[in-house]
PDB file of C-alpha atoms in Angstrom:
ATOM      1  CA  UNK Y 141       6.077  19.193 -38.044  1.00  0.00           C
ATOM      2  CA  UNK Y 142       4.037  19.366 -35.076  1.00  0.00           C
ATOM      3  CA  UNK Y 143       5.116  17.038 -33.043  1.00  0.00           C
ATOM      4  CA  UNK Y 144       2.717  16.853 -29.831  1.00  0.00           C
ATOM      5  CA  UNK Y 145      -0.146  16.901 -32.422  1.00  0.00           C
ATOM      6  CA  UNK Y 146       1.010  13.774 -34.115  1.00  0.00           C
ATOM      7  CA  UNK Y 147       2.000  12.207 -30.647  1.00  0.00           C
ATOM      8  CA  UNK Y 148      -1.356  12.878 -29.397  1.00  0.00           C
ATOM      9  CA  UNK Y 149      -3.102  11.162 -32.555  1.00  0.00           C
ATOM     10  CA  UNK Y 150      -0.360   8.015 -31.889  1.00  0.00           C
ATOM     11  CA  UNK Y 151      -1.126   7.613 -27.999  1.00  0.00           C
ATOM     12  CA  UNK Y 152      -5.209   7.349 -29.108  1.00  0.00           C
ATOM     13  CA  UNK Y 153      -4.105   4.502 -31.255  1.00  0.00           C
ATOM     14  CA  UNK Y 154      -2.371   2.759 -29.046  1.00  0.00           C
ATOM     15  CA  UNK Y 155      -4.351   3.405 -25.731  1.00  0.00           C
ATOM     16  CA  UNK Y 156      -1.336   4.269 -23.843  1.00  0.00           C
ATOM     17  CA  UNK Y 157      -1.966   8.418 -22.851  1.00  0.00           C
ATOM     18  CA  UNK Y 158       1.008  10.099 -21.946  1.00  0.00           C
ATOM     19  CA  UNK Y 159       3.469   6.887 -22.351  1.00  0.00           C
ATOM     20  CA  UNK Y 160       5.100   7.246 -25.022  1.00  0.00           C
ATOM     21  CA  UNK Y 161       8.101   9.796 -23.177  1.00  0.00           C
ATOM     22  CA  UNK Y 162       7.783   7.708 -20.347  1.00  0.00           C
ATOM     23  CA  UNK Y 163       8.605   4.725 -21.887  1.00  0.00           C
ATOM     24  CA  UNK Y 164      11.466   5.596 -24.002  1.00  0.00           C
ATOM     25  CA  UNK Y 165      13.108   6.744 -20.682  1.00  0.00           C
ATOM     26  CA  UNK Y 166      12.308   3.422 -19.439  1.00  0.00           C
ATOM     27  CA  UNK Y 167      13.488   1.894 -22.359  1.00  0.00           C
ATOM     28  CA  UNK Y 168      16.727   3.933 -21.878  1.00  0.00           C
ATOM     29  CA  UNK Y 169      17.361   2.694 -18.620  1.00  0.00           C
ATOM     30  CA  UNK Y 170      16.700  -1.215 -19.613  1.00  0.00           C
ATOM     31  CA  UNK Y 171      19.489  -0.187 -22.221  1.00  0.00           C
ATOM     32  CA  UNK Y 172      21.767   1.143 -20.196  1.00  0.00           C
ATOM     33  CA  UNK Y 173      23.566  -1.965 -18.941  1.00  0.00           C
ATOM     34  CA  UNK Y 174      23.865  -3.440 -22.322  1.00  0.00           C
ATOM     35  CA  UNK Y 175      25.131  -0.588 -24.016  1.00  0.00           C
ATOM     36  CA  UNK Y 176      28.188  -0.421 -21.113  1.00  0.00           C
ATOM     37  CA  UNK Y 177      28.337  -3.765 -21.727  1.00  0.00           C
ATOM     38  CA  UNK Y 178      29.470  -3.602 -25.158  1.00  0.00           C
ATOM     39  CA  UNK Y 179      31.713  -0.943 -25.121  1.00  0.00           C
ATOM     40  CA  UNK Y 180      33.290  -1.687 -22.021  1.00  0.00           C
ATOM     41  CA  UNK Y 181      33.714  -5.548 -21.702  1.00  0.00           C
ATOM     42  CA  UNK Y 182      33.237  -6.322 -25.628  1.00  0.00           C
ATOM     43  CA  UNK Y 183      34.490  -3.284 -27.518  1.00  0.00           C
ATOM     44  CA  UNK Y 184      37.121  -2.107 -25.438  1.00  0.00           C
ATOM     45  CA  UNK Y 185      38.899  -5.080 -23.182  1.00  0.00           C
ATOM     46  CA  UNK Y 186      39.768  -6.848 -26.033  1.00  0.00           C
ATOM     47  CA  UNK Y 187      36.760  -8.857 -27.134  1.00  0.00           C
ATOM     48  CA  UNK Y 188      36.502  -7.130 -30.462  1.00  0.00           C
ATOM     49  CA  UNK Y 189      38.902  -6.330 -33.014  1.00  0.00           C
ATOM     50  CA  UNK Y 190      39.978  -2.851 -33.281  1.00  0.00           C
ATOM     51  CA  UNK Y 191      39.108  -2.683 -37.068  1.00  0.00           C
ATOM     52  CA  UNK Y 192      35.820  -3.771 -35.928  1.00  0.00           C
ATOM     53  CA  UNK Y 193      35.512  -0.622 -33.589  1.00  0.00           C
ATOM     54  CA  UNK Y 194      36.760   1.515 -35.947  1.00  0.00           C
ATOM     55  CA  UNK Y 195      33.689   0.207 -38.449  1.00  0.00           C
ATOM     56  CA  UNK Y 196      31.218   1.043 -35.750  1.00  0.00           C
ATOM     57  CA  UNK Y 197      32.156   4.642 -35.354  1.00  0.00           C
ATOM     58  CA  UNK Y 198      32.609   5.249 -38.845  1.00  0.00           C
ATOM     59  CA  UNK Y 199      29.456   4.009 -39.250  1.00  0.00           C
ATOM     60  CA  UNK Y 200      27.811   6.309 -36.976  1.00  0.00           C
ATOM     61  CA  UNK Y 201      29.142   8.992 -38.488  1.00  0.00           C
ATOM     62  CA  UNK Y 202      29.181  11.327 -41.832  1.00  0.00           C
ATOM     63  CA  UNK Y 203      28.100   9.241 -45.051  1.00  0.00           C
ATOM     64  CA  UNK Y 204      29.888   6.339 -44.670  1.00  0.00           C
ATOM     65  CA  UNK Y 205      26.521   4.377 -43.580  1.00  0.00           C
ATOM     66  CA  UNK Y 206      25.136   5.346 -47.017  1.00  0.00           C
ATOM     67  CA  UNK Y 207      27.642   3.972 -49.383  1.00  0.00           C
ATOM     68  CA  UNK Y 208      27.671   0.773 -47.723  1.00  0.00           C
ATOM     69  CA  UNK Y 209      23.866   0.335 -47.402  1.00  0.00           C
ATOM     70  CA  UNK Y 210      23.498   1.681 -51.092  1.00  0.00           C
ATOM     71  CA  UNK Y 211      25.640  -1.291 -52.207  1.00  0.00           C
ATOM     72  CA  UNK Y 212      24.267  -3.732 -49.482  1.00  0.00           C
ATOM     73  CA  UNK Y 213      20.342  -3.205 -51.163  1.00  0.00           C
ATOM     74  CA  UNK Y 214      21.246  -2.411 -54.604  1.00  0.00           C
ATOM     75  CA  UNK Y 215      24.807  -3.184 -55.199  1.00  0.00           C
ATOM     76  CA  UNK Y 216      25.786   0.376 -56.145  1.00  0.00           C
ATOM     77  CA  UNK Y 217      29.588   1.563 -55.474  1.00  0.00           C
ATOM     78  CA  UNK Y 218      29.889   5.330 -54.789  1.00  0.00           C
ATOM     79  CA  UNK Y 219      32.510   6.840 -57.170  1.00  0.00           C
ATOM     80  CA  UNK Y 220      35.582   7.910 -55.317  1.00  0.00           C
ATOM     81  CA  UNK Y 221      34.074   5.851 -52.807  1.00  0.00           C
ATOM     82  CA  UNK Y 222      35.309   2.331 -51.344  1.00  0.00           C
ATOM     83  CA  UNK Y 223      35.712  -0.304 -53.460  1.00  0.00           C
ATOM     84  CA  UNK Y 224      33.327  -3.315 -53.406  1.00  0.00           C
ATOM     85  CA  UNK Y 225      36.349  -4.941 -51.581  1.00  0.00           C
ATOM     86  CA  UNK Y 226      36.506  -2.529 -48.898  1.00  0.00           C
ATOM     87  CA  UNK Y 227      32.142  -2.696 -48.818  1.00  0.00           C
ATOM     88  CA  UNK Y 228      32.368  -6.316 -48.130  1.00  0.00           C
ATOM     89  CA  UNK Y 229      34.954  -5.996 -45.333  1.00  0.00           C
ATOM     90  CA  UNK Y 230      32.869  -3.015 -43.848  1.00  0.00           C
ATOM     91  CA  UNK Y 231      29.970  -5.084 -43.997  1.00  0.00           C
ATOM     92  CA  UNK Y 232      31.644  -8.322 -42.346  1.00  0.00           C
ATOM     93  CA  UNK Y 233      33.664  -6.144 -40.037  1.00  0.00           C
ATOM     94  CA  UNK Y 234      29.799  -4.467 -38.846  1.00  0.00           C
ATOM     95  CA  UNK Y 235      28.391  -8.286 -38.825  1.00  0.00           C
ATOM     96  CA  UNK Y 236      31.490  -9.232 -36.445  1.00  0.00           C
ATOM     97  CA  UNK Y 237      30.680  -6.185 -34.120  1.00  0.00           C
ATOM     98  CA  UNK Y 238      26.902  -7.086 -33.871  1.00  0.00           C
ATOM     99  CA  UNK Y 239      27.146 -10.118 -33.301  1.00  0.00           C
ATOM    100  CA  UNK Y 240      29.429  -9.404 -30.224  1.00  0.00           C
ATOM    101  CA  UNK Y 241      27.077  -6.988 -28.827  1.00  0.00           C
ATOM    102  CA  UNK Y 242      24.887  -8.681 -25.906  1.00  0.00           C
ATOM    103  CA  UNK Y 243      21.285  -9.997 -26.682  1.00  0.00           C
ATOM    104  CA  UNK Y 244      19.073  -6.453 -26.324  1.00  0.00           C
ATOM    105  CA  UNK Y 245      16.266  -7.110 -23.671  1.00  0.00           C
ATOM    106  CA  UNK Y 246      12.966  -8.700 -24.827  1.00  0.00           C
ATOM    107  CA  UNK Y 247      10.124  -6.441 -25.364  1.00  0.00           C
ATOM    108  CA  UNK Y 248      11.930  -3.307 -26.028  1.00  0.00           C
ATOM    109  CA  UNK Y 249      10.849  -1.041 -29.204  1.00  0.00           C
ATOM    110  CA  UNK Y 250      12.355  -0.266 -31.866  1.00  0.00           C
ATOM    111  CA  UNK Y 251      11.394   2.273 -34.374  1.00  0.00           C
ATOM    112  CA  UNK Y 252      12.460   3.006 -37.998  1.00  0.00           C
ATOM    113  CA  UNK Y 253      10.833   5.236 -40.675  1.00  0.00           C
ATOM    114  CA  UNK Y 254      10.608   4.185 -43.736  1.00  0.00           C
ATOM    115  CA  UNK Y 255      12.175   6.463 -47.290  1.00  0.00           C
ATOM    116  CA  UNK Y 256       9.210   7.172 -49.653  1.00  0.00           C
ATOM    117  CA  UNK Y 257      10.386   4.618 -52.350  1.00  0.00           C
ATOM    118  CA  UNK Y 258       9.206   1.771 -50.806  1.00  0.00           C
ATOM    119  CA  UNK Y 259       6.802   2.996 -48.424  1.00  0.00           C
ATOM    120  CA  UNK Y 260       3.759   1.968 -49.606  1.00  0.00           C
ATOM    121  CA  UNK Y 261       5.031  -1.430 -50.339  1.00  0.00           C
ATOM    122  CA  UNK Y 262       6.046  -2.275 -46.733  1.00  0.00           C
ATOM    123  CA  UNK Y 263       2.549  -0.630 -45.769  1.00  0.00           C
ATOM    124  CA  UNK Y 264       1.146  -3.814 -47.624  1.00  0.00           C
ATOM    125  CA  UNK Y 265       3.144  -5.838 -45.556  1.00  0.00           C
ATOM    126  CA  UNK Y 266       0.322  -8.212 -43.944  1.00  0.00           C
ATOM    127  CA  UNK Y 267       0.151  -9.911 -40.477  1.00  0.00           C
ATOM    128  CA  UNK Y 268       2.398 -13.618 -40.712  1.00  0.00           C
ATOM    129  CA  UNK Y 269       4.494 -11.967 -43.266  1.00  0.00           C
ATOM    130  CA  UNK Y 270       8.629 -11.989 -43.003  1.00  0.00           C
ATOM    131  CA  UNK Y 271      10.372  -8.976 -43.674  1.00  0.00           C
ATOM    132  CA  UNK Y 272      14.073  -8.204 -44.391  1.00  0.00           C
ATOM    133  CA  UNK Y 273      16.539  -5.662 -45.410  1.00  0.00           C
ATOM    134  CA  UNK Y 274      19.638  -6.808 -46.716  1.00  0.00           C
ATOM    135  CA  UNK Y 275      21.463  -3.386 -44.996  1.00  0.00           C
ATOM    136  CA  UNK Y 276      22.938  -2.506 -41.942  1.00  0.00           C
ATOM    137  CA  UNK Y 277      19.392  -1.709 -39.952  1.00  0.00           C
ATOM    138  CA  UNK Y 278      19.750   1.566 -38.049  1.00  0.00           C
ATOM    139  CA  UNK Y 279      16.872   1.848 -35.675  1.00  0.00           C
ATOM    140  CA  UNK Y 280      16.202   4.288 -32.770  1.00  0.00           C
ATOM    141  CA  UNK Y 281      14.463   3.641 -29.151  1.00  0.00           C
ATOM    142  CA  UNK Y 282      12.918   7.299 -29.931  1.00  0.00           C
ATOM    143  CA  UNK Y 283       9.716   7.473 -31.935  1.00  0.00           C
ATOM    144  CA  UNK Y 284      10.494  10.793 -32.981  1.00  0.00           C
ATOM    145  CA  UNK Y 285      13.375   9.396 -34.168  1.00  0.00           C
ATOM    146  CA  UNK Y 286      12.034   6.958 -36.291  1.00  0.00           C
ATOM    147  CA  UNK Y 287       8.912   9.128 -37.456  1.00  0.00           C
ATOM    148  CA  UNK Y 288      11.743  12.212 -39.009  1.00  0.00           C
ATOM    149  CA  UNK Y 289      13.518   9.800 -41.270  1.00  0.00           C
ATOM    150  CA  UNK Y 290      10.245   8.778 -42.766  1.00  0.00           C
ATOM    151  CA  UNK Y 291       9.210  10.309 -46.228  1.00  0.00           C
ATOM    152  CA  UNK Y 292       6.152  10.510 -47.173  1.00  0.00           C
ATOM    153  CA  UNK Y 293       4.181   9.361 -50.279  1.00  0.00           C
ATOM    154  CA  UNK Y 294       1.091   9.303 -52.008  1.00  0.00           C
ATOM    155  CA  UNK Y 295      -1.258   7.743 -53.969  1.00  0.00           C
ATOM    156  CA  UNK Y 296      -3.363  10.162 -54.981  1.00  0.00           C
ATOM    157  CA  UNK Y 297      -3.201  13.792 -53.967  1.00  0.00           C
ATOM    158  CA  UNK Y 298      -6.500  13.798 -52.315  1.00  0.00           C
ATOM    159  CA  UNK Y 299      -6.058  10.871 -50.214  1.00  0.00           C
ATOM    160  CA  UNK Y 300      -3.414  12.770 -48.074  1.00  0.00           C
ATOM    161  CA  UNK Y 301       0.073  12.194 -47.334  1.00  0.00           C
ATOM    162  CA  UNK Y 302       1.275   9.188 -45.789  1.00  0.00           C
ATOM    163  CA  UNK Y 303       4.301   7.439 -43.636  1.00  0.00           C
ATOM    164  CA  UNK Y 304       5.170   3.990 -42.997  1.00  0.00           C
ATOM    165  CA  UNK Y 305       6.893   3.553 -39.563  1.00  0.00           C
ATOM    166  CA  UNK Y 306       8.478   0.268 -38.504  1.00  0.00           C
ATOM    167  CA  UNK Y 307       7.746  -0.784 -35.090  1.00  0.00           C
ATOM    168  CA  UNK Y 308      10.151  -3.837 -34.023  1.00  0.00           C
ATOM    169  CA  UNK Y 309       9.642  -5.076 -30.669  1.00  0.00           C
ATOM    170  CA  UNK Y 310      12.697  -7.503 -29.790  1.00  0.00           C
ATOM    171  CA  UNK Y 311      12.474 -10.942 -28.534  1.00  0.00           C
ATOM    172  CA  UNK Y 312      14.728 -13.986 -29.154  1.00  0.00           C
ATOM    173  CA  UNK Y 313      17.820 -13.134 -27.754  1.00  0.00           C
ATOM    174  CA  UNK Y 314      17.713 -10.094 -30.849  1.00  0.00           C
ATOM    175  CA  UNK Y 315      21.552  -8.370 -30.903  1.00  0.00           C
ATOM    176  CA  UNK Y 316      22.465  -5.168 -31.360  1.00  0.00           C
ATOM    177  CA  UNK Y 317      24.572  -1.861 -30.446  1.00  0.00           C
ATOM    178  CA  UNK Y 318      23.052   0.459 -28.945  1.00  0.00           C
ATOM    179  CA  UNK Y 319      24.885   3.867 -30.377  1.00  0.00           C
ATOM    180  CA  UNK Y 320      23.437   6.578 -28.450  1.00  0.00           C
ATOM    181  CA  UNK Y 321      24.893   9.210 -30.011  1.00  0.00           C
ATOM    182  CA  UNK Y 322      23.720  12.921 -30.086  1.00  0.00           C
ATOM    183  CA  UNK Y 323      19.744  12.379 -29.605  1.00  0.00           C
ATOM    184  CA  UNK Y 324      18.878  10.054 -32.076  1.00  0.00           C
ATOM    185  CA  UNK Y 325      19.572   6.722 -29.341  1.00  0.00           C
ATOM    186  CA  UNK Y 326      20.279   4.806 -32.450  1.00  0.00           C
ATOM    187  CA  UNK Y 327      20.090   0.846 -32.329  1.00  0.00           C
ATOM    188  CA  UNK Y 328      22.387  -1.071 -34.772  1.00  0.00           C
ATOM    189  CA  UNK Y 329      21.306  -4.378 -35.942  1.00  0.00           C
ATOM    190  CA  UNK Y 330      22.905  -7.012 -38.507  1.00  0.00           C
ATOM    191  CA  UNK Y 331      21.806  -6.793 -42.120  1.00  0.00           C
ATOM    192  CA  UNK Y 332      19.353  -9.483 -43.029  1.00  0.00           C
ATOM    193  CA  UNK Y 333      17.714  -9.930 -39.849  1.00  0.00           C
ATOM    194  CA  UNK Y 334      14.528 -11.337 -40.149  1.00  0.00           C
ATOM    195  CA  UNK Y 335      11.221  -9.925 -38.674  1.00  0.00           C
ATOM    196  CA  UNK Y 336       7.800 -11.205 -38.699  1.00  0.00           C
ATOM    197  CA  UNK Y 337       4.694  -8.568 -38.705  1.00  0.00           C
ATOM    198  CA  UNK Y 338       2.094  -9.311 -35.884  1.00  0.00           C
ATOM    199  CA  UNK Y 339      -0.074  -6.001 -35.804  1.00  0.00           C
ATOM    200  CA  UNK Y 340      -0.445  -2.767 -38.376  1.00  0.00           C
ATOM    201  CA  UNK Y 341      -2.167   0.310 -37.360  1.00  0.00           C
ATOM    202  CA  UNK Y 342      -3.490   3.224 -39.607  1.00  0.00           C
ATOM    203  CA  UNK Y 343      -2.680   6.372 -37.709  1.00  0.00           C
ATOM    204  CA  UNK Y 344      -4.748   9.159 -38.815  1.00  0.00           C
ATOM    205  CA  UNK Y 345      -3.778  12.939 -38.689  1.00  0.00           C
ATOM    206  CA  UNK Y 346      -4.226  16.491 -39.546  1.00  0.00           C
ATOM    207  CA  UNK Y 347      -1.774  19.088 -41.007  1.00  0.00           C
ATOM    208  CA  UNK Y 348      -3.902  21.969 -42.045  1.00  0.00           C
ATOM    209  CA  UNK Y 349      -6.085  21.097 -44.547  1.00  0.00           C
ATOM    210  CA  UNK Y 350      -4.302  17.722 -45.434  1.00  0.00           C
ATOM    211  CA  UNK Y 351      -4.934  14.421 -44.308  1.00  0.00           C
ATOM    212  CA  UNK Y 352      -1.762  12.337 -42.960  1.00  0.00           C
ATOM    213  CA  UNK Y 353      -1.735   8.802 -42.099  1.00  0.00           C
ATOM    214  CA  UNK Y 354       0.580   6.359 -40.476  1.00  0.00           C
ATOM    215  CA  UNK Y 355       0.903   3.041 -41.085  1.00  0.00           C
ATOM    216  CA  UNK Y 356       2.702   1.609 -37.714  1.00  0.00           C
ATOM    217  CA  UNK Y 357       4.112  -2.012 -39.026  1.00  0.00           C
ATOM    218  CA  UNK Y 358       4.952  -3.713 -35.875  1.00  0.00           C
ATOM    219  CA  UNK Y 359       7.514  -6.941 -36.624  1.00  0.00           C
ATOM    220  CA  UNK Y 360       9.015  -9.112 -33.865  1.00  0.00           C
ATOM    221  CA  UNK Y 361      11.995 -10.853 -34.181  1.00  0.00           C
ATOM    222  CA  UNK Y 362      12.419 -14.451 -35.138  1.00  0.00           C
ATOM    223  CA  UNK Y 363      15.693 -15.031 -34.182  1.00  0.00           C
ATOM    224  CA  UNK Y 364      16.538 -15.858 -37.643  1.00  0.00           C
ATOM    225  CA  UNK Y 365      18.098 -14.634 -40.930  1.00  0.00           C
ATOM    226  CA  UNK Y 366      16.958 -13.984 -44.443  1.00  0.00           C
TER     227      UNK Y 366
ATOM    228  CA  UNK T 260      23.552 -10.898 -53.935  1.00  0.00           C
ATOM    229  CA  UNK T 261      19.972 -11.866 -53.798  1.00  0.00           C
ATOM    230  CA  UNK T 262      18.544 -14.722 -53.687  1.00  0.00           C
ATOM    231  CA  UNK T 263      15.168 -13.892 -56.120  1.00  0.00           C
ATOM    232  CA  UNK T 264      17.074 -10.820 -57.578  1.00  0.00           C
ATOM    233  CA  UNK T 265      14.668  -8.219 -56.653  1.00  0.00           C
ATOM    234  CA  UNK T 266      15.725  -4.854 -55.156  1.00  0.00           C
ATOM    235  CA  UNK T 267      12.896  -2.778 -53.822  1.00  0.00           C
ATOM    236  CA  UNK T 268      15.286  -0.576 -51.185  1.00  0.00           C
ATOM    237  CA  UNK T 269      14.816  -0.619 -47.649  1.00  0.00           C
ATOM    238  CA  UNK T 270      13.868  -4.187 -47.092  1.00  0.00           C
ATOM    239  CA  UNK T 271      10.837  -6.749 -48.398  1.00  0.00           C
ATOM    240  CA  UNK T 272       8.894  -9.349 -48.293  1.00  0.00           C
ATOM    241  CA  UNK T 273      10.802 -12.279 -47.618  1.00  0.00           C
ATOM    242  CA  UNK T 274       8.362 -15.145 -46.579  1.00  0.00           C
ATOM    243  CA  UNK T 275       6.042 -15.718 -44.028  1.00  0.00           C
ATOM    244  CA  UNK T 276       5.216 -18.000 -41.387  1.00  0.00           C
ATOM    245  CA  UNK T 277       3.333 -18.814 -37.944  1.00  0.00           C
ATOM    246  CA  UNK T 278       3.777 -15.877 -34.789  1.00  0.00           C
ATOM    247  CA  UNK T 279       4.749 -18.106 -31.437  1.00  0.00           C
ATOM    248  CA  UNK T 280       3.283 -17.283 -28.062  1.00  0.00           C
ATOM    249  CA  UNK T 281       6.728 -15.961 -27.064  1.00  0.00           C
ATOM    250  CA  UNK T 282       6.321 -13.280 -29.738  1.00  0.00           C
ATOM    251  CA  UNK T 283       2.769 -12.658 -28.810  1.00  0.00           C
ATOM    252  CA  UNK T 284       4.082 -12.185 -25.191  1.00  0.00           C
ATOM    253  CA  UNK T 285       6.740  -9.915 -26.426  1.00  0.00           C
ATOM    254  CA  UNK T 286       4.771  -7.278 -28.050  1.00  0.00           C
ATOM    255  CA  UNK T 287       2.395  -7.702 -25.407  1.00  0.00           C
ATOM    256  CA  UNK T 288       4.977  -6.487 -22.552  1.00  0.00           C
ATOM    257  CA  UNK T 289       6.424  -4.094 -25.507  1.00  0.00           C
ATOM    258  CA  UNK T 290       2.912  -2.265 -26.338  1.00  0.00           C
ATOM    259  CA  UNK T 291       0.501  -2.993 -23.257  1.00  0.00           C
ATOM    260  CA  UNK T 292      -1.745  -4.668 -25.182  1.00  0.00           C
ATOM    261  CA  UNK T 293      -2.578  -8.562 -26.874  1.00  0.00           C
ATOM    262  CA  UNK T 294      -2.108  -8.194 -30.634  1.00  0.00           C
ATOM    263  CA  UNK T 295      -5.218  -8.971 -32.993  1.00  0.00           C
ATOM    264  CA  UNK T 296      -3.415 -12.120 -34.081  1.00  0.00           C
ATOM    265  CA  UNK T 297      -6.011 -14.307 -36.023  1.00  0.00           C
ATOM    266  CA  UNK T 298      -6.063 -18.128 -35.530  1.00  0.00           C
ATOM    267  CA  UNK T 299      -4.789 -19.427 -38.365  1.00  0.00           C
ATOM    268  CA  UNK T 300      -1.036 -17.002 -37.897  1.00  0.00           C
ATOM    269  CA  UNK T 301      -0.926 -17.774 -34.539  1.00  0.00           C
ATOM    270  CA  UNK T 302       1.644 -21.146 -33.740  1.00  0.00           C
ATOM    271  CA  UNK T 303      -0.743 -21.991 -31.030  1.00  0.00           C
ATOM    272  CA  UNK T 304      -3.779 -22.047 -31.881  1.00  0.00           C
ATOM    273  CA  UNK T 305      -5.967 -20.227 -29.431  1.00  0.00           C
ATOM    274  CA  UNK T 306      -9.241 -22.037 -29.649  1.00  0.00           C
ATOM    275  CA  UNK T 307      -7.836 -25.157 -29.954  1.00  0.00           C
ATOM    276  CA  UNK T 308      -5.140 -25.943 -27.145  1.00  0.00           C
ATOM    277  CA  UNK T 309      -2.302 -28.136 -27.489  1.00  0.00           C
ATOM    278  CA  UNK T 310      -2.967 -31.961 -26.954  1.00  0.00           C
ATOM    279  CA  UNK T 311      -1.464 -32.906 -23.569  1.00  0.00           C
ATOM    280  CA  UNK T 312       0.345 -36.670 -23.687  1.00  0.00           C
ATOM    281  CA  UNK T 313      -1.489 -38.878 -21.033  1.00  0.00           C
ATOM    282  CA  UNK T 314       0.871 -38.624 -17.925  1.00  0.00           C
ATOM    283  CA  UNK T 315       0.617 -41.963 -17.451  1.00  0.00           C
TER     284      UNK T 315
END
């Protein structure tokens, strides 16, 4: 995927030229503190559990964030995998952890694609509606981020292919752990949280001879739960 | 697990309900620019401000 191509069709949109970089950098450093903040003072001196810790990082890495969001949304259990037991405790030890973390900054973005199974059902998503996911809600400050775990999907072949991105902006005190890890500056947020849509945006794009869209969702927080 | 039993993967529809001025302002700061709210999803109403109780 070209990437600056796509970019340069998103910064039309949004009337914001050369920002985007420049804002997730700024973004980055209104992070900073609060991601110290956790691990140092919260994670690490005592104010979390270290079961809870050790959910985090196993979270963050290898599958282990698939099994439990596969039984979270559908109530699947993996074979060989945990047990729905161990699920529940992963999912109450996560809950504990975010809940710990300090409130994340108002106004700071969020982005998270969207798989191709419900895609076009969250693009239909309207402005006043709630939304929720009942799993563990990874999220990135990067846009790229976001825009590679989308999939796309279709309606019909010749009305292109398209993407639904999520675009949460935070407000109300939102929580969550900011897991910086490798270069995907991953934000971890409790399961359930609830979001309402204020804006959608139909992104339009080129790759060779096909038509690609985006539909940008952006949500804010409510400061509530489903 | 659910409470209307649906699954449709990663997240839904849950409800809906009126965007506060504290949102607004959020995204605002967030995007650099007021979002196309229409009246009616808007808590405040912007062409019809808030009542003010007599200060007296």
């Amino acid at each position: 995927m070209n990437t600056h191509q796509f970019l340069s069709v998103f910064t039309i949109v949004d009337g914001r030229p050369e920002e985007i970089e420049g804002y997730q950098d700024h973004q980055c450093a209104v992070l900073g503190s609060p991601v110290l903040e956790w691990w140092e003072h919260v994670a690490l001196k005592g104010g979390l559990s270290a079961e809870c810790i050790a959910s985090v990082m196993e979270y963050t890495r290898g599958c282990a964030f698939q099994e439990l969001n596969n039984y979270l949304r559908y109530g699947t259990i993996t074979p060989g995998g945990k047990s729905r037991k161990e699920l529940e405790l992963f999912k109450t030890r996560m809950v504990a952890a975010i809940e710990k973390a300090p409130a994340i900054p108002d106004g700071v973005v969020l982005w998270r694609g969207i798989g191709n199974a419900v895609g076009r059902q969250i693009a239909l998503l309207d402005i006043e509606d709630d939304y929720a996911d009942e799993a563990v809600l990874s999220t990135s400050i990067s846009f790229d981020t976001g825009r590679d775990y989308a999939e796309e999907w279709q309606t019909l072949p010749s009305d292109g292919i398209h993407y639904t991105i999520l675009r949460f902006v935070t407000s109300e005190q939102q929580k969550g752990i900011y897991y910086p890890r490798e270069d995907e500056s991953e934000i971890i947020l409790r399961p359930e949280t609830l979001w309402r849509v204020t804006n959608k945006h139909l992104v339009e794009g080129q790759r060779g001879h096909t038509k690609v869209y985006y539909h940008l969702i952006t949500m804010v927080s409510t400061g509530e739960y489903s | 697990m659910k409470k209307d039993g649906r699954f449709t993967g990663e997240g839904r529809k849950v409800g809906h309900g009126k965007i506060t001025d504290e949102q607004i302002a959020a995204v605002k700061r967030a995007t650099g620019y007021e979002p196309d709210i229409p009246d009616h999803a808007r808590a405040t109403s912007k062409s019809k401000p808030a009542v003010q109780a007599p200060t007296n």
